[in-house]
Amino acid sequence: MAGELSIQSTLSRAIVPVMNVSQLVYCLLELRPAETLSNVALPLNLCLALDHSGSMGGSKIESLRDATMLVIDMLQPQDYISIIFFNNKTEVAFPSQQVGDEHRRNDLKTRISRLTAGGGTNMAPAMEAGLVELRKQMPVGVGAQGSGGGVNRLVLLTDGITEKEKKCLEQTDNAARLGIPITALGIGKDWNDKLMQEIGQRSGGEADYIASPDRIRTHFARTVQQMQAVALQRASLRVRPALGIDVRSIYRAHPLISRLNAGRVGERDLEATLGEIERGHGQTLIVEFVVPSRPAGSYRVAQVEVEYDVPQQGMARQQAGLDVLLTYAHDPSTVPPPNPHVMNLVEKVTAFKLQTRALEDLEAGNIPAATQKLRGAMTHLLNQGDTELAATIQEELSNLEKGKVMTSEGRKTIRFDSGKTVRLDNVAK
């Protein structure tokens, strides 16, 4: 097996007692690119699709110009950038081109400085134009089957409700087929957070809420840094559970929480797309197993395999894997307590699940079910020390109990910040 990726597994309970009933066991999988890949950066192929409708006036458009200039400064001369401006019309302001020397950077910045706000909002044509520009730097025939050796990204920013949402999702599916993740960013309170979240998830990218204009710069910089950190691409996970083992769910726990849509392969195997793996933290996954009653002894729970490409070295479909083993013990006194690090992450994922389901209940008009789940999520967050998000949930619970609706700002904070509670930067190992 190739050595460009290491996989480490840790069970919530490495030893379980012999019982006459099934038991729940969580498996933490930590995927890390090899240190030998740490200093190799892939060429970037970035497109910014930027809303400059009338509602983007004032500090929003000023901050957007500033953040776009920062992106130009962060890119390397060999990187490619294209920029789409849109309101109710779409303008390819900068066709795909290399950032090049200082003269070209200054020319780009000068043209960006003239961006003004006006008009309505129609995202789908801008998304389509952005994909056209990105394809210019992707070899013919390269799509979801490969990246062409670079890191591709469409960054979509808006502050309003777009026309023709169905068309936006059609372009999202096109991006997914091409292997182009979309970073979908909404600023302020008057945009469709559910749509933007779906655009991010369906494309293999992510979505986020920008509460104030001064934060656009931070979000743009983070996106470029994430692209620059990509070491492995086209990663996919396969879990082969042993006979009698049930896989209940698979969640990504870092860099952001998300449920992985695992498809069945054959009779028992499950396969899920992981996408890009960055240097440093890599990716962290939580697999939820239901294990049957068994006599004392050691047993294999599952085989885990990850396939991936190493574009820096021109290698495709490399593999790394391991066996997940579990011991059953007769004597309960020999069973150690659950692993605190694994359970810490499980609790964060649980809070995310509850918040996600609460928003679904609200959309369905089931207020009692939503408030119950939000209270549960708040308890988990307080246990984790996330008092800020817990306070937001408390405020929205108060609104719901008074017969009011959830505020737009509160709903967006809950929808997007819940996934950030499991970032590992501040989690003690």
XYZ file of C-alpha atoms in Angstrom:
429
model
C 0.000 0.000 0.000
C 1.050 3.562 -0.634
C 2.332 5.672 2.249
C 0.941 9.084 1.272
C -1.995 8.699 3.702
C -2.077 7.354 7.239
C -5.250 6.084 8.899
C -5.646 5.723 12.647
C -8.712 4.222 14.310
C -9.867 4.645 17.908
C -12.993 2.999 19.297
C -15.237 4.619 21.880
C -14.874 1.281 23.687
C -12.060 -1.039 22.647
C -13.392 -3.631 25.111
C -17.102 -4.282 25.647
C -18.791 -6.636 28.121
C -20.380 -9.874 26.953
C -24.119 -9.186 26.849
C -27.239 -10.775 25.402
C -28.122 -7.626 23.415
C -26.545 -5.574 20.640
C -24.294 -2.674 21.618
C -23.405 0.687 20.073
C -19.722 1.376 19.336
C -18.290 4.512 17.706
C -15.119 4.389 15.616
C -13.013 7.529 15.168
C -11.017 7.473 11.917
C -8.252 10.059 11.541
C -6.899 10.504 7.999
C -3.604 12.380 7.643
C -1.542 13.053 4.495
C 2.135 12.164 4.812
C 4.527 14.899 5.964
C 6.489 14.450 2.731
C 3.612 16.199 0.947
C 3.623 19.187 3.298
C 5.653 21.559 1.136
C 4.126 20.819 -2.232
C 1.380 23.203 -3.401
C -0.926 22.414 -6.311
C -1.839 25.064 -8.889
C -5.146 26.759 -8.081
C -8.029 27.341 -10.468
C -10.381 29.757 -8.723
C -13.511 31.572 -9.876
C -15.288 34.231 -7.814
C -18.975 34.789 -8.672
C -19.898 37.980 -6.843
C -23.290 39.588 -6.272
C -23.247 43.353 -6.845
C -27.018 43.939 -6.759
C -28.473 47.106 -5.249
C -28.653 45.638 -1.741
C -24.853 45.139 -1.827
C -24.291 48.906 -1.639
C -22.345 50.754 1.039
C -20.043 48.784 3.334
C -20.870 45.470 1.643
C -19.501 46.453 -1.760
C -16.521 48.200 -0.165
C -15.657 45.094 1.859
C -16.199 42.887 -1.191
C -13.727 44.931 -3.240
C -11.192 44.757 -0.408
C -11.607 40.983 0.050
C -11.273 40.320 -3.691
C -8.027 42.297 -3.808
C -6.757 40.228 -0.879
C -7.430 37.031 -2.851
C -5.372 38.373 -5.753
C -2.483 39.091 -3.363
C -2.672 35.574 -1.858
C -2.522 33.710 -5.175
C 0.743 32.618 -6.770
C 1.761 33.841 -10.274
C 0.971 30.425 -11.807
C -2.531 30.247 -10.283
C -5.591 30.938 -12.424
C -8.386 33.330 -11.470
C -11.649 34.348 -13.109
C -14.241 36.754 -11.747
C -17.954 36.951 -12.532
C -20.047 39.955 -11.476
C -23.795 39.430 -11.312
C -27.021 41.152 -10.400
C -30.021 40.486 -12.618
C -27.419 40.256 -15.433
C -24.120 38.358 -15.596
C -20.772 39.870 -16.584
C -17.568 37.887 -17.065
C -15.407 40.665 -15.668
C -12.149 38.679 -15.848
C -11.975 35.596 -18.067
C -9.784 32.830 -16.669
C -6.142 33.931 -16.640
C -2.978 33.415 -14.658
C -2.425 35.921 -11.882
C 0.995 36.626 -13.361
C 3.286 39.459 -12.393
C 2.720 42.575 -10.298
C 1.587 44.573 -13.307
C -1.277 42.172 -13.999
C -2.241 42.057 -10.314
C -2.458 45.838 -10.205
C -4.540 45.863 -13.370
C -6.996 43.380 -11.816
C -7.219 45.441 -8.644
C -7.852 48.653 -10.555
C -10.775 47.098 -12.359
C -12.164 45.625 -9.139
C -12.019 49.041 -7.469
C -14.613 50.285 -9.981
C -17.244 47.704 -8.964
C -20.547 49.351 -7.986
C -23.876 48.059 -6.696
C -27.191 48.040 -8.563
C -29.921 45.810 -9.993
C -31.566 42.564 -8.843
C -30.242 39.056 -8.137
C -30.035 36.098 -10.530
C -27.351 33.583 -9.529
C -27.831 30.678 -11.939
C -26.365 32.371 -15.067
C -23.385 33.518 -13.004
C -22.825 29.975 -11.760
C -22.989 28.673 -15.320
C -20.499 31.304 -16.520
C -18.173 30.490 -13.643
C -18.133 26.804 -14.511
C -17.329 27.676 -18.128
C -14.309 29.720 -16.995
C -13.069 26.992 -14.640
C -13.357 24.350 -17.366
C -10.908 26.319 -19.499
C -8.058 25.186 -17.205
C -9.261 21.593 -16.840
C -8.048 19.074 -19.448
C -10.662 17.798 -21.875
C -12.495 14.836 -20.381
C -11.575 15.765 -16.821
C -14.516 16.103 -14.483
C -15.649 14.110 -11.495
C -13.175 11.429 -12.589
C -10.212 13.715 -11.956
C -9.081 17.241 -11.181
C -6.504 17.718 -13.919
C -3.763 18.148 -11.320
C -5.033 21.425 -9.850
C -7.449 22.543 -7.162
C -10.706 23.884 -8.585
C -13.211 26.044 -6.728
C -16.199 28.270 -7.445
C -16.822 30.841 -4.704
C -20.375 32.164 -4.794
C -21.337 35.194 -2.687
C -24.769 36.816 -2.421
C -26.869 38.847 -0.007
C -30.303 38.378 -1.576
C -33.022 36.002 -2.711
C -32.216 34.834 -6.211
C -34.520 34.244 -9.128
C -34.928 30.684 -10.495
C -33.619 28.635 -7.566
C -34.176 25.385 -9.462
C -31.726 26.575 -12.113
C -29.157 27.176 -9.362
C -29.449 23.559 -8.250
C -29.090 22.379 -11.847
C -25.791 24.277 -12.058
C -24.819 22.821 -8.683
C -25.273 19.315 -10.050
C -23.204 20.289 -13.102
C -20.425 21.429 -10.767
C -20.574 18.120 -8.895
C -20.276 16.165 -12.152
C -17.265 18.270 -13.134
C -15.593 17.759 -9.762
C -15.779 21.478 -8.880
C -16.743 22.182 -5.245
C -18.708 25.370 -4.577
C -18.112 27.563 -1.548
C -21.525 29.211 -1.110
C -21.452 32.334 1.068
C -24.394 34.448 2.174
C -23.997 37.865 3.771
C -26.577 39.617 5.921
C -30.052 38.252 6.690
C -32.014 38.368 3.410
C -30.799 35.311 1.498
C -31.980 31.706 1.292
C -29.796 29.800 3.749
C -31.361 26.439 2.907
C -30.600 26.911 -0.802
C -27.015 27.994 -0.188
C -26.421 25.076 2.164
C -27.749 22.683 -0.472
C -25.508 24.259 -3.133
C -22.465 23.715 -0.922
C -23.333 20.146 0.064
C -24.482 18.879 -3.348
C -21.368 20.212 -5.077
C -18.988 18.641 -2.554
C -18.106 22.054 -1.143
C -19.437 24.000 1.815
C -21.640 26.945 2.737
C -21.388 29.611 5.411
C -23.038 32.662 6.901
C -21.235 36.011 6.895
C -22.883 38.107 9.597
C -21.178 41.416 8.758
C -19.324 42.897 5.742
C -15.975 43.084 7.516
C -15.979 39.259 7.679
C -15.963 38.759 3.894
C -12.191 39.185 3.922
C -11.782 36.392 6.480
C -13.966 33.957 4.547
C -12.219 34.628 1.230
C -8.783 34.219 2.819
C -9.810 30.949 4.467
C -11.010 29.561 1.136
C -7.679 30.302 -0.549
C -5.779 28.800 2.392
C -7.891 25.640 2.189
C -7.155 25.313 -1.517
C -3.438 25.834 -0.941
C -3.441 23.095 1.717
C -4.919 20.355 -0.501
C -2.581 17.347 -0.660
C -4.829 14.478 -1.797
C -7.846 14.463 -4.109
C -10.757 12.235 -5.134
C -10.642 10.433 -1.812
C -13.351 7.880 -1.088
C -14.078 5.688 1.927
C -15.178 2.060 1.846
C -16.340 0.274 4.991
C -16.625 -3.524 4.853
C -18.470 -4.575 8.019
C -18.068 -8.122 9.274
C -21.069 -10.456 9.201
C -23.631 -9.392 11.788
C -22.299 -5.827 12.087
C -24.559 -2.909 11.171
C -23.246 0.522 10.115
C -25.810 3.029 11.378
C -24.192 6.236 10.118
C -20.948 7.863 8.944
C -20.211 11.508 9.757
C -17.330 13.746 8.843
C -16.236 15.429 12.086
C -13.460 17.640 10.726
C -12.948 20.127 9.146
C -16.740 20.613 9.407
C -19.478 18.250 10.559
C -21.506 16.722 7.776
C -23.304 13.461 7.282
C -21.694 11.393 4.530
C -24.129 9.904 2.045
C -22.840 6.347 2.066
C -24.092 4.158 -0.767
C -24.339 0.394 -0.560
C -21.825 -1.562 -2.656
C -22.565 -5.261 -2.912
C -24.355 -6.970 -0.040
C -22.833 -5.174 2.957
C -20.107 -2.699 1.923
C -20.678 1.044 2.180
C -18.878 3.701 0.128
C -18.780 7.477 0.646
C -17.050 10.359 -1.124
C -14.464 12.275 0.926
C -13.165 14.621 -1.783
C -10.042 16.632 -0.977
C -7.820 15.975 2.034
C -5.758 18.870 3.314
C -2.337 18.893 4.910
C -2.263 19.301 8.677
C -5.506 18.121 10.257
C -6.661 16.026 7.286
C -10.133 14.606 7.825
C -11.728 13.014 10.864
C -14.684 10.637 10.582
C -17.074 9.025 13.057
C -18.524 5.631 12.080
C -21.408 4.343 14.200
C -21.472 0.535 14.497
C -24.089 -1.712 16.079
C -22.304 -4.880 17.179
C -24.108 -8.154 18.060
C -23.884 -10.304 21.161
C -20.805 -12.516 21.026
C -18.746 -14.786 23.319
C -15.554 -13.469 24.921
C -12.706 -12.899 22.490
C -11.377 -10.514 19.862
C -13.286 -9.926 16.634
C -12.985 -7.843 13.494
C -15.718 -5.225 13.292
C -14.885 -3.991 9.805
C -12.244 -3.386 7.193
C -11.750 0.275 6.296
C -10.184 1.359 3.011
C -9.536 4.809 1.562
C -8.746 5.399 -2.114
C -7.192 8.686 -3.218
C -5.125 10.485 -5.852
C -1.731 12.091 -5.227
C -1.660 14.766 -7.954
C 1.780 16.098 -6.960
C 3.258 12.726 -7.880
C 0.893 11.882 -10.733
C -0.469 8.831 -8.882
C -4.123 7.798 -9.082
C -6.267 5.424 -7.013
C -3.784 4.739 -4.258
C -5.056 2.805 -1.241
C -4.641 2.774 2.527
C -6.601 0.658 4.977
C -6.859 -1.061 8.318
C -8.912 -3.554 10.331
C -11.127 -2.328 13.163
C -10.916 -4.837 16.029
C -13.096 -5.161 19.146
C -12.659 -7.306 22.258
C -15.548 -8.854 24.248
C -14.775 -9.515 27.939
C -16.611 -11.769 30.431
C -15.509 -9.789 33.478
C -17.136 -6.306 33.521
C -14.376 -5.059 35.845
C -11.890 -5.360 32.976
C -13.953 -3.045 30.728
C -12.448 0.484 30.730
C -14.626 3.619 30.557
C -15.428 5.087 27.109
C -12.589 6.970 25.386
C -13.110 10.653 26.337
C -11.711 12.083 23.087
C -14.006 9.950 20.929
C -17.032 10.709 23.101
C -16.187 14.421 23.003
C -16.548 14.350 19.226
C -19.619 12.119 19.363
C -21.350 14.656 21.603
C -20.565 17.452 19.156
C -21.938 15.407 16.263
C -25.041 14.673 18.344
C -25.612 18.406 18.893
C -25.271 18.946 15.141
C -27.839 16.207 14.408
C -30.339 17.708 16.842
C -29.981 21.223 15.436
C -30.325 19.985 11.860
C -33.460 17.994 12.663
C -34.902 20.901 14.654
C -34.712 23.165 11.603
C -36.420 20.467 9.531
C -39.207 20.268 12.121
C -39.625 24.044 12.013
C -39.970 23.979 8.236
C -42.642 21.302 8.627
C -44.472 23.413 11.216
C -43.816 21.011 14.104
C -42.856 23.560 16.760
C -42.998 21.200 19.806
C -40.611 18.702 18.179
C -38.269 21.507 17.113
C -38.093 23.069 20.573
C -37.433 19.671 22.152
C -34.499 19.022 19.837
C -33.112 22.541 20.293
C -33.151 22.057 24.067
C -31.259 18.802 23.655
C -28.713 20.457 21.374
C -28.267 23.308 23.853
C -27.494 20.832 26.636
C -24.815 19.132 24.530
C -23.304 22.505 23.581
C -23.149 23.656 27.201
C -21.450 20.374 28.127
C -18.858 21.197 25.455
C -18.397 24.773 26.673
C -19.877 26.320 23.521
C -21.801 28.992 25.399
C -22.078 31.391 22.447
C -24.072 29.076 20.174
C -26.041 27.788 23.183
C -27.056 31.383 23.977
C -28.283 31.878 20.407
C -30.415 28.739 20.681
C -31.804 29.941 24.021
C -32.843 33.256 22.472
C -34.607 31.506 19.597
C -36.308 29.067 21.981
C -37.652 32.059 23.865
C -39.068 33.484 20.631
C -40.731 30.188 19.731
C -42.247 29.786 23.198
C -43.792 33.260 22.864
C -45.431 32.266 19.607
C -42.957 34.199 17.487
C -40.941 32.878 14.546
C -37.224 32.233 14.648
C -35.218 35.267 13.548
C -33.401 35.080 10.224
C -30.060 35.761 11.916
C -30.666 33.117 14.575
C -31.719 30.478 12.071
C -28.645 31.122 9.910
C -26.323 31.026 12.934
C -27.788 27.716 14.099
C -27.729 26.211 10.596
C -24.097 27.062 9.854
C -22.330 27.398 13.201
C -23.572 24.015 14.433
C -21.208 22.344 11.978
C -18.283 24.371 13.296
C -18.606 23.109 16.863
C -16.542 20.089 15.900
C -13.544 21.914 14.464
C -10.574 20.277 16.101
C -8.398 23.373 16.420
C -9.559 23.898 19.992
C -10.261 20.297 20.948
C -7.717 18.843 23.347
C -6.174 15.638 22.121
